[in-house]
Amino acid sequence: EFESRPAGSPLGAMSLAVACATVLRGPEKFLAAYSRASRRAPLAVAFGTCYAKGSAADVVTQLYEGTEWANLNWKRNVTFALFSGVYLGIGQHFVYNVWFQRWLGAGSDWITVGKKVAADSFIHTPLMYLPLYFVHKAVCEGKSPVAGLRRYAKEGPETLVAYWRMWPAFHAMNFAFTPIECRIGAIAGFSFLWLMVLSFLSHRGGVEAVPLPTEVDLVCALGAQQAAAY
């Protein structure tokens, strides 16, 4: 049957076009459904999206570190996923979609976008996001919040450099072109890579019985220089 409809024939070309359109409508329908759900329940969708992303990112990181599936550290995984869902989902919904819109403007012109990118890079991330992450991790390990802040004081500069290399350009595109109800989802997709870097950096040497790789570029070449210093 396929031989009787060569790709170069009008019928073959039409069949190929229909097949491609069918495949492409799948993601389109998913994005439309995600957008509707996000408008109806932004906090629930943000939490669920980022919890799943954080859990998946940490699983991939542990597997890259050499841990077998049966020996995955699920306590570490849930800790990381909860932080991802609560802060990166719900918290950043308020930061990017509420406060930035209210304080820096709702427009998508490049001046407004630039203000939002600068506020994220030099205020939100170094003063809110990363300190909260290190405090959260320290408390979950049975340490004091002060111990987490001390670790951030030591490791923060390298982590910030990795962040600045990845995120400002993405945020500029996200603030300029992504509908507001899809921004947290877009951030979640891009940050899958970033969270693997952060999880690896923050847990390096902190997980028992895990043979760490000698080449940290297995996790992310972008974070190799920073991770090697840890």
XYZ file of N, CA and C in Angstrom:
690
model
N 0.824 -1.199 0.000
C 0.000 0.000 0.000
C 0.857 1.247 0.000
N 1.918 1.242 0.842
C 2.789 2.404 0.899
C 3.561 2.581 -0.397
N 3.885 1.446 -1.050
C 4.624 1.543 -2.306
C 3.766 2.155 -3.401
N 2.442 2.033 -3.291
C 1.567 2.576 -4.310
C 1.311 4.064 -4.126
N 1.853 4.640 -3.008
C 1.684 6.051 -2.739
C 3.046 6.675 -2.491
N 3.841 6.865 -3.504
C 5.179 7.406 -3.324
C 5.124 8.774 -2.681
N 6.202 9.101 -1.935
C 6.233 10.343 -1.180
C 6.100 11.547 -2.083
N 6.544 11.405 -3.348
C 6.504 12.544 -4.243
C 5.152 12.773 -4.868
N 4.207 11.842 -4.736
C 2.884 12.001 -5.317
C 2.052 12.946 -4.466
N 1.036 13.594 -5.054
C 0.171 14.481 -4.268
C -0.483 13.768 -3.090
N -0.936 12.514 -3.303
C -1.582 11.787 -2.224
C -0.599 11.457 -1.108
N 0.627 11.089 -1.502
C 1.637 10.791 -0.491
C 2.005 12.025 0.317
N 2.141 13.162 -0.366
C 2.463 14.400 0.332
C 1.339 14.797 1.275
N 0.086 14.606 0.825
C -1.053 14.944 1.668
C -1.099 14.048 2.897
N -0.819 12.760 2.718
C -0.808 11.829 3.851
C 0.264 12.212 4.861
N 1.436 12.605 4.340
C 2.520 13.017 5.235
C 2.144 14.276 5.996
N 1.498 15.218 5.307
C 1.095 16.461 5.963
C 0.073 16.195 7.057
N -0.885 15.312 6.778
C -1.895 14.973 7.773
C -1.246 14.297 8.982
N -0.298 13.395 8.730
C 0.385 12.707 9.826
C 1.160 13.699 10.692
N 1.862 14.627 10.050
C 2.640 15.624 10.794
C 1.718 16.519 11.615
N 0.605 16.925 11.015
C -0.336 17.785 11.734
C -0.908 17.069 12.949
N -1.176 15.779 12.812
C -1.709 15.007 13.930
C -0.714 14.942 15.069
N 0.563 14.720 14.729
C 1.607 14.654 15.752
C 1.759 15.997 16.447
N 1.734 17.079 15.661
C 1.958 18.403 16.228
C 0.793 18.868 17.087
N -0.406 18.365 16.828
C -1.561 18.787 17.615
C -1.512 18.250 19.043
N -0.752 17.178 19.262
C -0.636 16.634 20.611
C -0.043 17.640 21.579
N 1.181 18.132 21.336
C 1.749 19.161 22.213
C 0.905 20.422 22.280
N 0.308 20.799 21.145
C -0.528 22.006 21.132
C -1.713 21.854 22.080
N -2.360 20.679 22.051
C -3.493 20.440 22.940
C -3.043 20.411 24.400
N -1.883 19.807 24.641
C -1.367 19.764 26.008
C -1.101 21.168 26.531
N -0.447 22.000 25.723
C -0.142 23.360 26.148
C -1.416 24.165 26.401
N -2.422 23.957 25.549
C -3.689 24.664 25.747
C -4.343 24.230 27.050
N -4.327 22.926 27.339
C -4.915 22.424 28.581
C -4.131 22.916 29.791
N -2.798 22.925 29.668
C -1.955 23.415 30.768
C -2.242 24.890 31.034
N -2.374 25.667 29.976
C -2.656 27.092 30.113
C -3.989 27.321 30.810
N -5.014 26.566 30.425
C -6.323 26.714 31.060
C -6.265 26.337 32.535
N -5.592 25.235 32.845
C -5.483 24.797 34.232
C -4.713 25.806 35.067
N -3.667 26.372 34.484
C -2.861 27.350 35.210
C -3.643 28.612 35.512
N -4.512 29.020 34.589
C -5.336 30.200 34.849
C -6.367 29.926 35.945
N -6.895 28.697 35.968
C -7.921 28.358 36.958
C -7.314 28.135 38.349
N -6.178 27.452 38.418
C -5.573 27.105 39.707
C -4.059 27.303 39.620
N -3.597 28.554 39.589
C -2.165 28.809 39.348
C -1.241 28.221 40.406
N -1.638 28.258 41.673
C -0.756 27.760 42.725
C -0.637 26.240 42.683
N -1.755 25.548 42.485
C -1.718 24.083 42.421
C -0.914 23.611 41.219
N -1.122 24.233 40.072
C -0.392 23.837 38.871
C 1.097 24.147 39.025
N 1.419 25.303 39.599
C 2.827 25.657 39.800
C 3.508 24.672 40.734
N 2.825 24.315 41.841
C 3.409 23.360 42.782
C 3.612 21.998 42.123
N 2.568 21.492 41.474
C 2.674 20.164 40.858
C 3.741 20.100 39.789
N 3.807 21.117 38.957
C 4.808 21.154 37.891
C 6.208 21.121 38.461
N 6.464 21.975 39.446
C 7.826 22.099 39.963
C 8.203 20.969 40.910
N 7.221 20.387 41.603
C 7.525 19.215 42.420
C 7.986 18.063 41.519
N 7.228 17.808 40.452
C 7.599 16.722 39.536
C 8.952 16.995 38.896
N 9.174 18.243 38.495
C 10.458 18.602 37.887
C 11.619 18.402 38.852
N 11.443 18.865 40.114
C 12.514 18.732 41.092
C 12.838 17.282 41.406
N 11.797 16.452 41.548
C 12.016 15.036 41.818
C 12.740 14.369 40.657
N 12.282 14.629 39.430
C 12.908 14.006 38.266
C 14.354 14.463 38.103
N 14.609 15.742 38.345
C 15.976 16.251 38.199
C 16.917 15.593 39.194
N 16.459 15.409 40.440
C 17.326 14.796 41.434
C 17.550 13.316 41.148
N 16.519 12.618 40.637
C 16.709 11.214 40.253
C 17.781 11.100 39.182
N 17.709 11.935 38.157
C 18.713 11.895 37.092
C 20.087 12.206 37.648
N 20.171 13.190 38.552
C 21.461 13.540 39.143
C 22.035 12.372 39.926
N 21.210 11.695 40.748
C 21.710 10.562 41.522
C 22.181 9.431 40.600
N 21.454 9.196 39.528
C 21.878 8.156 38.592
C 23.201 8.529 37.928
N 23.376 9.808 37.582
C 24.649 10.263 37.025
C 25.778 10.119 38.032
N 25.454 10.289 39.312
C 26.478 10.161 40.346
C 26.925 8.713 40.526
N 26.185 7.785 39.977
C 26.571 6.382 40.065
C 25.661 5.531 40.925
N 24.604 6.103 41.478
C 23.676 5.348 42.313
C 22.777 4.480 41.447
N 22.607 3.220 41.839
C 21.669 2.360 41.136
C 20.246 2.699 41.549
N 19.290 2.386 40.664
C 17.895 2.751 40.909
C 17.402 2.228 42.258
N 17.771 1.001 42.602
C 17.285 0.394 43.843
C 17.836 1.093 45.081
N 18.926 1.827 44.924
C 19.566 2.476 46.065
C 19.390 3.988 46.062
N 18.455 4.504 45.285
C 18.242 5.950 45.262
C 17.866 6.466 46.647
N 18.369 7.628 46.979
C 18.091 8.259 48.269
C 16.790 9.054 48.145
N 15.674 8.423 48.528
C 14.373 9.057 48.343
C 14.125 10.156 49.358
N 14.762 10.109 50.515
C 14.630 11.211 51.475
C 15.226 12.480 50.875
N 16.408 12.351 50.316
C 17.011 13.490 49.623
C 16.106 13.955 48.489
N 15.539 13.004 47.743
C 14.719 13.350 46.600
C 13.469 14.126 47.011
N 12.773 13.662 48.051
C 11.557 14.342 48.499
C 11.896 15.725 49.034
N 13.015 15.829 49.763
C 13.434 17.131 50.279
C 13.634 18.129 49.141
N 14.333 17.691 48.125
C 14.610 18.568 46.994
C 13.337 18.887 46.226
N 12.463 17.886 46.042
C 11.225 18.100 45.301
C 10.285 19.044 46.048
N 10.220 18.932 47.381
C 9.371 19.828 48.157
C 9.838 21.272 48.037
N 11.144 21.471 48.121
C 11.647 22.833 47.940
C 11.292 23.347 46.551
N 11.436 22.483 45.566
C 11.127 22.884 44.198
C 9.653 23.254 44.063
N 8.753 22.426 44.616
C 7.334 22.704 44.495
C 6.898 23.937 45.260
N 7.365 24.062 46.506
C 6.910 25.157 47.357
C 7.507 26.488 46.922
N 8.828 26.522 46.764
C 9.426 27.823 46.440
C 9.490 28.090 44.942
N 10.052 27.143 44.180
C 10.203 27.385 42.746
C 8.858 27.403 42.035
N 7.867 26.716 42.603
C 6.541 26.744 42.016
C 5.698 27.885 42.565
N 5.243 27.725 43.814
C 4.356 28.725 44.411
C 5.087 30.042 44.659
N 6.264 29.965 45.267
C 7.001 31.192 45.588
C 7.327 32.015 44.360
N 7.836 31.357 43.336
C 8.223 32.115 42.156
C 7.022 32.545 41.325
N 5.881 31.895 41.507
C 4.665 32.432 40.883
C 4.398 33.838 41.409
N 4.516 34.005 42.727
C 4.303 35.337 43.286
C 5.408 36.300 42.867
N 6.651 35.831 42.840
C 7.760 36.716 42.468
C 7.603 37.203 41.037
N 7.470 36.271 40.082
C 7.500 36.635 38.665
C 6.150 37.110 38.137
N 5.069 36.463 38.578
C 3.764 36.733 37.980
C 2.924 37.741 38.756
N 3.295 38.009 39.994
C 2.527 38.961 40.797
C 3.375 40.186 41.134
N 4.451 39.984 41.895
C 5.228 41.129 42.371
C 5.975 41.840 41.253
N 6.651 41.086 40.383
C 7.350 41.736 39.272
C 6.365 42.495 38.382
N 5.200 41.907 38.138
C 4.190 42.569 37.313
C 3.721 43.866 37.973
N 3.548 43.810 39.286
C 3.015 44.961 40.017
C 4.075 46.055 40.178
N 5.299 45.660 40.482
C 6.322 46.645 40.813
C 7.138 47.114 39.607
N 7.328 46.246 38.610
C 8.210 46.576 37.492
C 7.470 46.760 36.176
N 6.181 46.471 36.167
C 5.397 46.676 34.959
C 4.953 45.379 34.322
N 3.812 45.441 33.633
C 3.249 44.252 32.997
C 3.599 44.160 31.520
N 4.360 45.105 31.006
C 4.673 45.114 29.586
C 5.720 44.090 29.210
N 5.860 43.871 27.903
C 6.884 42.960 27.381
C 7.923 43.709 26.552
N 7.967 45.035 26.689
C 9.012 45.810 26.009
C 10.352 45.522 26.675
N 11.433 45.804 25.958
C 12.748 45.379 26.434
C 13.221 46.151 27.656
N 12.727 47.367 27.881
C 13.091 48.093 29.101
C 12.485 47.402 30.319
N 11.204 47.052 30.229
C 10.550 46.342 31.328
C 11.183 44.968 31.535
N 11.439 44.269 30.443
C 12.085 42.957 30.541
C 13.447 43.071 31.203
N 14.232 44.079 30.819
C 15.551 44.266 31.406
C 15.490 44.516 32.902
N 14.504 45.288 33.354
C 14.354 45.535 34.789
C 14.042 44.244 35.539
N 13.194 43.415 34.950
C 12.838 42.151 35.602
C 14.027 41.198 35.658
N 14.788 41.136 34.575
C 15.969 40.262 34.556
C 16.986 40.733 35.590
N 17.214 42.044 35.674
C 18.166 42.571 36.657
C 17.689 42.307 38.077
N 16.380 42.489 38.331
C 15.851 42.243 39.667
C 15.991 40.783 40.062
N 15.794 39.888 39.095
C 15.964 38.467 39.391
C 17.418 38.118 39.665
N 18.307 38.644 38.845
C 19.723 38.261 38.930
C 20.425 38.823 40.162
N 20.059 40.037 40.570
C 20.829 40.718 41.615
C 20.068 40.939 42.916
N 18.766 40.646 42.941
C 17.997 40.794 44.182
C 17.352 39.469 44.567
N 16.469 38.963 43.699
C 15.714 37.765 44.041
C 16.606 36.554 44.271
N 17.482 36.260 43.317
C 18.273 35.029 43.419
C 19.295 35.072 44.553
N 20.159 36.091 44.654
C 21.157 36.067 45.729
C 20.590 36.332 47.120
N 19.466 37.043 47.234
C 18.957 37.435 48.544
C 17.770 36.613 49.017
N 17.103 35.884 48.110
C 15.934 35.098 48.502
C 16.075 33.632 48.132
N 16.195 33.362 46.833
C 16.148 31.986 46.348
C 17.266 31.120 46.930
N 18.508 31.469 46.695
C 19.608 30.612 47.132
C 19.757 30.556 48.655
N 19.639 31.670 49.391
C 19.683 31.530 50.860
C 18.608 30.600 51.402
N 17.386 30.714 50.876
C 16.317 29.834 51.342
C 16.615 28.379 51.021
N 17.202 28.120 49.842
C 17.531 26.748 49.491
C 18.554 26.162 50.463
N 19.622 26.900 50.750
C 20.661 26.375 51.636
C 20.147 26.223 53.068
N 19.284 27.128 53.537
C 18.687 26.991 54.865
C 17.777 25.766 54.908
N 16.945 25.598 53.886
C 16.045 24.446 53.810
C 16.829 23.141 53.859
N 17.880 23.049 53.095
C 18.665 21.824 53.054
C 19.330 21.540 54.401
N 19.867 22.588 55.056
C 20.514 22.395 56.347
C 19.524 21.893 57.391
N 18.329 22.480 57.439
C 17.315 22.057 58.407
C 16.916 20.603 58.159
N 16.755 20.219 56.900
C 16.378 18.840 56.581
C 17.480 17.855 56.942
N 18.712 18.321 57.035
C 19.830 17.469 57.438
C 20.045 17.482 58.941
N 19.161 18.162 59.693
C 19.288 18.215 61.141
C 20.231 19.281 61.625
N 20.597 20.205 60.758
C 21.494 21.296 61.132
C 20.685 22.564 61.358
N 21.355 23.606 61.816
C 20.670 24.861 62.092
C 20.587 25.710 60.832
N 19.615 26.631 60.781
C 19.566 27.559 59.654
C 20.855 28.357 59.485
N 21.497 28.668 60.598
C 22.752 29.423 60.516
C 23.810 28.626 59.769
N 23.823 27.301 59.977
C 24.793 26.465 59.255
C 24.534 26.534 57.760
N 23.267 26.562 57.371
C 22.954 26.699 55.958
C 23.423 28.023 55.391
N 23.231 29.106 56.139
C 23.676 30.423 55.674
C 25.197 30.491 55.598
N 25.882 29.839 56.527
C 27.353 29.812 56.464
C 27.820 29.071 55.219
N 27.135 27.977 54.894
C 27.511 27.253 53.679
C 27.231 28.092 52.440
N 26.125 28.824 52.475
C 25.829 29.699 51.336
C 26.883 30.781 51.196
N 27.357 31.327 52.333
C 28.407 32.345 52.266
C 29.669 31.796 51.610
N 29.912 30.501 51.808
C 31.108 29.878 51.239
C 30.907 29.483 49.783
N 29.757 28.896 49.483
C 29.533 28.323 48.157
C 28.698 29.208 47.234
N 28.107 30.257 47.799
C 27.219 31.109 47.023
C 27.827 31.727 45.781
N 29.043 32.306 45.863
C 29.589 32.971 44.673
C 29.700 32.057 43.457
N 30.193 30.827 43.642
C 30.302 29.912 42.509
C 28.933 29.510 41.974
N 27.982 29.313 42.892
C 26.638 28.943 42.461
C 25.992 30.083 41.680
N 26.209 31.312 42.132
C 25.667 32.469 41.428
C 26.259 32.607 40.030
N 27.551 32.333 39.905
C 28.173 32.415 38.583
C 27.513 31.431 37.632
N 27.257 30.202 38.115
C 26.578 29.210 37.270
C 25.178 29.703 36.897
N 24.488 30.313 37.852
C 23.147 30.838 37.590
C 23.196 31.939 36.538
N 24.106 32.874 36.704
C 24.189 34.005 35.769
C 24.561 33.563 34.364
N 25.261 32.459 34.228
C 25.608 31.969 32.897
C 24.412 31.359 32.174
N 23.430 30.877 32.937
C 22.318 30.156 32.324
C 21.037 30.975 32.217
N 20.722 31.781 33.253
C 19.363 32.251 33.415
C 19.005 33.616 32.840
N 19.849 34.621 32.871
C 19.393 35.937 32.377
C 18.859 35.915 30.951
N 19.539 35.221 30.048
C 19.064 35.174 28.659
C 17.716 34.460 28.575
N 17.574 33.365 29.331
C 16.293 32.665 29.312
C 15.174 33.539 29.859
N 15.406 34.191 30.994
C 14.364 35.028 31.580
C 13.969 36.160 30.639
N 14.934 36.710 29.933
C 14.603 37.778 28.981
C 13.609 37.270 27.942
N 13.850 36.090 27.383
C 12.935 35.518 26.401
C 11.589 35.159 27.045
N 11.645 34.653 28.264
C 10.421 34.235 28.939
C 9.526 35.434 29.260
N 10.111 36.487 29.806
C 9.325 37.679 30.127
C 8.802 38.364 28.868
N 9.536 38.249 27.789
C 9.154 38.960 26.568
C 8.097 38.216 25.756
N 8.166 36.887 25.721
C 7.359 36.160 24.743
C 6.380 35.134 25.323
N 6.575 34.690 26.558
C 5.730 33.625 27.113
C 4.504 34.206 27.804
N 3.305 33.687 27.533
C 2.120 34.138 28.281
C 2.314 33.922 29.772
N 1.780 34.822 30.570
C 2.074 34.804 31.998
C 1.669 33.490 32.651
N 0.584 32.874 32.195
C 0.127 31.640 32.829
C 1.025 30.447 32.512
N 1.917 30.599 31.521
C 2.825 29.511 31.144
C 4.258 29.758 31.579
N 4.522 30.874 32.239
C 5.917 31.199 32.563
C 6.534 30.237 33.564
N 5.783 29.852 34.590
C 6.346 28.914 35.568
C 6.609 27.568 34.908
N 5.721 27.127 34.026
C 5.958 25.883 33.302
C 7.190 25.954 32.424
N 7.387 27.097 31.742
C 8.578 27.269 30.907
C 9.837 27.273 31.759
N 9.768 27.956 32.901
C 10.910 27.974 33.821
C 11.216 26.563 34.309
N 10.152 25.794 34.598
C 10.352 24.422 35.078
C 11.087 23.580 34.048
N 10.707 23.725 32.784
C 11.382 22.955 31.747
C 12.850 23.311 31.624
N 13.143 24.600 31.592
C 14.544 25.007 31.458
C 15.341 24.689 32.717
N 14.689 24.822 33.875
C 15.430 24.635 35.123
C 15.671 23.173 35.459
N 15.106 22.246 34.667
C 15.435 20.833 34.874
C 16.954 20.644 34.850
N 17.602 21.271 33.897
C 19.066 21.206 33.816
C 19.700 21.936 34.982
N 19.203 23.143 35.290
C 19.784 23.913 36.388
C 19.662 23.188 37.720
N 18.520 22.554 38.001
C 18.341 21.870 39.265
C 19.245 20.652 39.390
N 19.563 20.000 38.283
C 20.536 18.913 38.349
C 21.894 19.454 38.769
N 22.275 20.618 38.240
C 23.545 21.243 38.636
C 23.521 21.590 40.116
N 22.469 22.281 40.560
C 22.390 22.707 41.952
C 22.335 21.527 42.901
N 21.551 20.502 42.575
C 21.460 19.326 43.427
C 22.812 18.641 43.551
N 23.535 18.547 42.437
C 24.846 17.903 42.469
C 25.825 18.710 43.311
N 25.841 20.040 43.109
C 26.776 20.886 43.841
C 26.497 20.836 45.339
N 25.211 20.953 45.716
C 24.874 21.076 47.121
C 24.976 19.760 47.873
N 24.906 18.615 47.173
C 24.977 17.317 47.842
C 26.327 16.627 47.645
N 27.232 17.226 46.948
C 28.524 16.594 46.697
C 29.229 16.360 48.023
N 29.536 15.086 48.290
C 30.169 14.747 49.550
C 29.187 14.562 50.688
N 27.887 14.817 50.454
C 26.915 14.721 51.526
C 26.035 13.493 51.460
N 26.242 12.631 50.482
C 25.419 11.433 50.352
C 26.296 10.215 50.554
N 25.939 9.370 51.530
C 26.762 8.214 51.848
C 26.636 7.141 50.772
N 27.707 6.406 50.595
C 27.744 5.232 49.723
C 27.415 5.563 48.271
N 27.746 6.764 47.834
C 27.525 7.131 46.440
C 28.874 7.436 45.808
N 29.347 6.615 44.873
C 30.621 6.885 44.213
C 30.479 8.059 43.256
N 31.052 9.189 43.642
C 30.931 10.373 42.799
C 31.838 10.250 41.586
N 31.418 10.765 40.454
C 32.236 10.680 39.254
C 33.430 11.611 39.331
N 34.480 11.278 38.617
C 35.642 12.156 38.573
C 35.433 13.286 37.589
N 34.547 13.104 36.630
C 34.246 14.140 35.645
C 32.836 14.654 35.882
N 32.727 15.827 36.522
C 31.410 16.348 36.843
C 30.682 16.869 35.618
N 31.341 16.898 34.477
C 30.601 17.294 33.281
C 29.601 16.230 32.864
N 29.595 15.046 33.527
C 28.525 14.085 33.309
C 27.185 14.694 33.709
N 27.218 15.596 34.685
C 25.997 16.262 35.113
C 25.739 17.485 34.265
N 26.704 18.375 34.176
C 26.523 19.577 33.362
C 27.870 20.212 33.147
N 28.288 20.312 31.895
C 29.584 20.894 31.601
C 29.644 22.339 32.069
N 28.522 23.019 32.069
C 28.493 24.411 32.480
C 28.869 24.579 33.943
N 28.530 23.581 34.772
C 28.821 23.684 36.190
C 30.102 22.981 36.599
N 30.860 22.475 35.636
C 32.029 21.670 35.963
C 33.068 22.452 36.757
N 33.355 23.656 36.346
C 34.379 24.427 37.014
C 33.963 24.735 38.453
N 32.692 25.086 38.646
C 32.226 25.396 39.991
C 32.186 24.138 40.860
N 31.690 23.027 40.297
C 31.548 21.792 41.076
C 32.909 21.255 41.496
N 33.921 21.389 40.661
C 35.246 20.869 40.973
C 35.829 21.556 42.180
N 35.421 22.806 42.443
C 35.948 23.553 43.587
C 35.348 23.082 44.899
N 34.276 22.275 44.824
C 33.595 21.842 46.035
C 34.170 20.532 46.548
